[in-house]
Amino acid sequence: MLDVYEAVTSRRAVRGFTDRHVPREALERVLSAAAWAPSGSNIQPWHAYVLTGGPLAELKKRAGARVVAGDAWDEREYEMYPPTLKSPYHERRSAFGKERYSALGISREDWEARQRAAAANWDCFNAPTALFCYIDRDMGRPQWADVGMYLQTVMLLLRAEGLHSCPQMAWSVYRRTVAEVLSPPDGLILFCGMSIGFEDVTVDYVRTGRAPLDETVTFVEG
């Protein structure tokens, strides 16, 4: 089994999965352990739905139909990024986009090819399992941070099971389609989806880098 450091450094957003079945027992182990993720006053503000089989196939079918029809995205219920992304965040995001599409052989100017690549989100990159994470509408920023810690815990535990994942805020723009399949309570907001499965090692990828430590960490020592 992977140690913690191996789980952290081997976790990445995988965008190519095989159709190999993910055992229900593994998912239950992961989600039972992830419940121990930290949250302020232990309120555990996450609501997770796990889709496999027919329900996931139906969601992929409905989302795919929207793509083919050129259906407009659902209005976002939260901002994925600030309207003006300042430095150094703008540069990091741009570098990611360049690396991502270069690995696919897609130029910056080829908008149609970029759209086709993005559309793979709605097929969960062929993953046989997907998780959708909701949060109560009246929760504040600290509880959204709690949800992030929960999702990171889920992803690291998936690595311990030999599984990979891809967190996808992109599903927020197809939230109504997700709701058609899941029927969540009205008081919940869809934060993200997450594709889960075994990696298809034949799919090329570029491992995105990370900022050097001195850009993000300041040691204040005596």
PDB file of C-alpha atoms in Angstrom, residues 25 39 42 45 66 77 108 111 128 151 156 181 197:
ATOM      1  CA  GLU A  25     -16.125  -2.486  -1.343  1.00  0.00           C
ATOM      2  CA  SER A  39     -14.271  20.236   9.311  1.00  0.00           C
ATOM      3  CA  ASN A  42     -17.171  18.654  12.937  1.00  0.00           C
ATOM      4  CA  PRO A  45     -20.834  19.876   5.251  1.00  0.00           C
ATOM      5  CA  ARG A  66     -26.487  18.601 -24.680  1.00  0.00           C
ATOM      6  CA  GLU A  77     -23.947  29.114  -8.897  1.00  0.00           C
ATOM      7  CA  ARG A 108      -4.189  27.617 -28.856  1.00  0.00           C
ATOM      8  CA  TRP A 111     -11.014  26.383 -30.666  1.00  0.00           C
ATOM      9  CA  PRO A 128     -16.977   3.680 -14.769  1.00  0.00           C
ATOM     10  CA  LEU A 151     -12.389  15.742  -1.497  1.00  0.00           C
ATOM     11  CA  LEU A 156      -5.631  10.270  -1.603  1.00  0.00           C
ATOM     12  CA  VAL A 181     -30.465  11.946 -12.505  1.00  0.00           C
ATOM     13  CA  GLY A 197     -11.436   4.441 -11.964  1.00  0.00           C
TER      14      GLY A 197
END
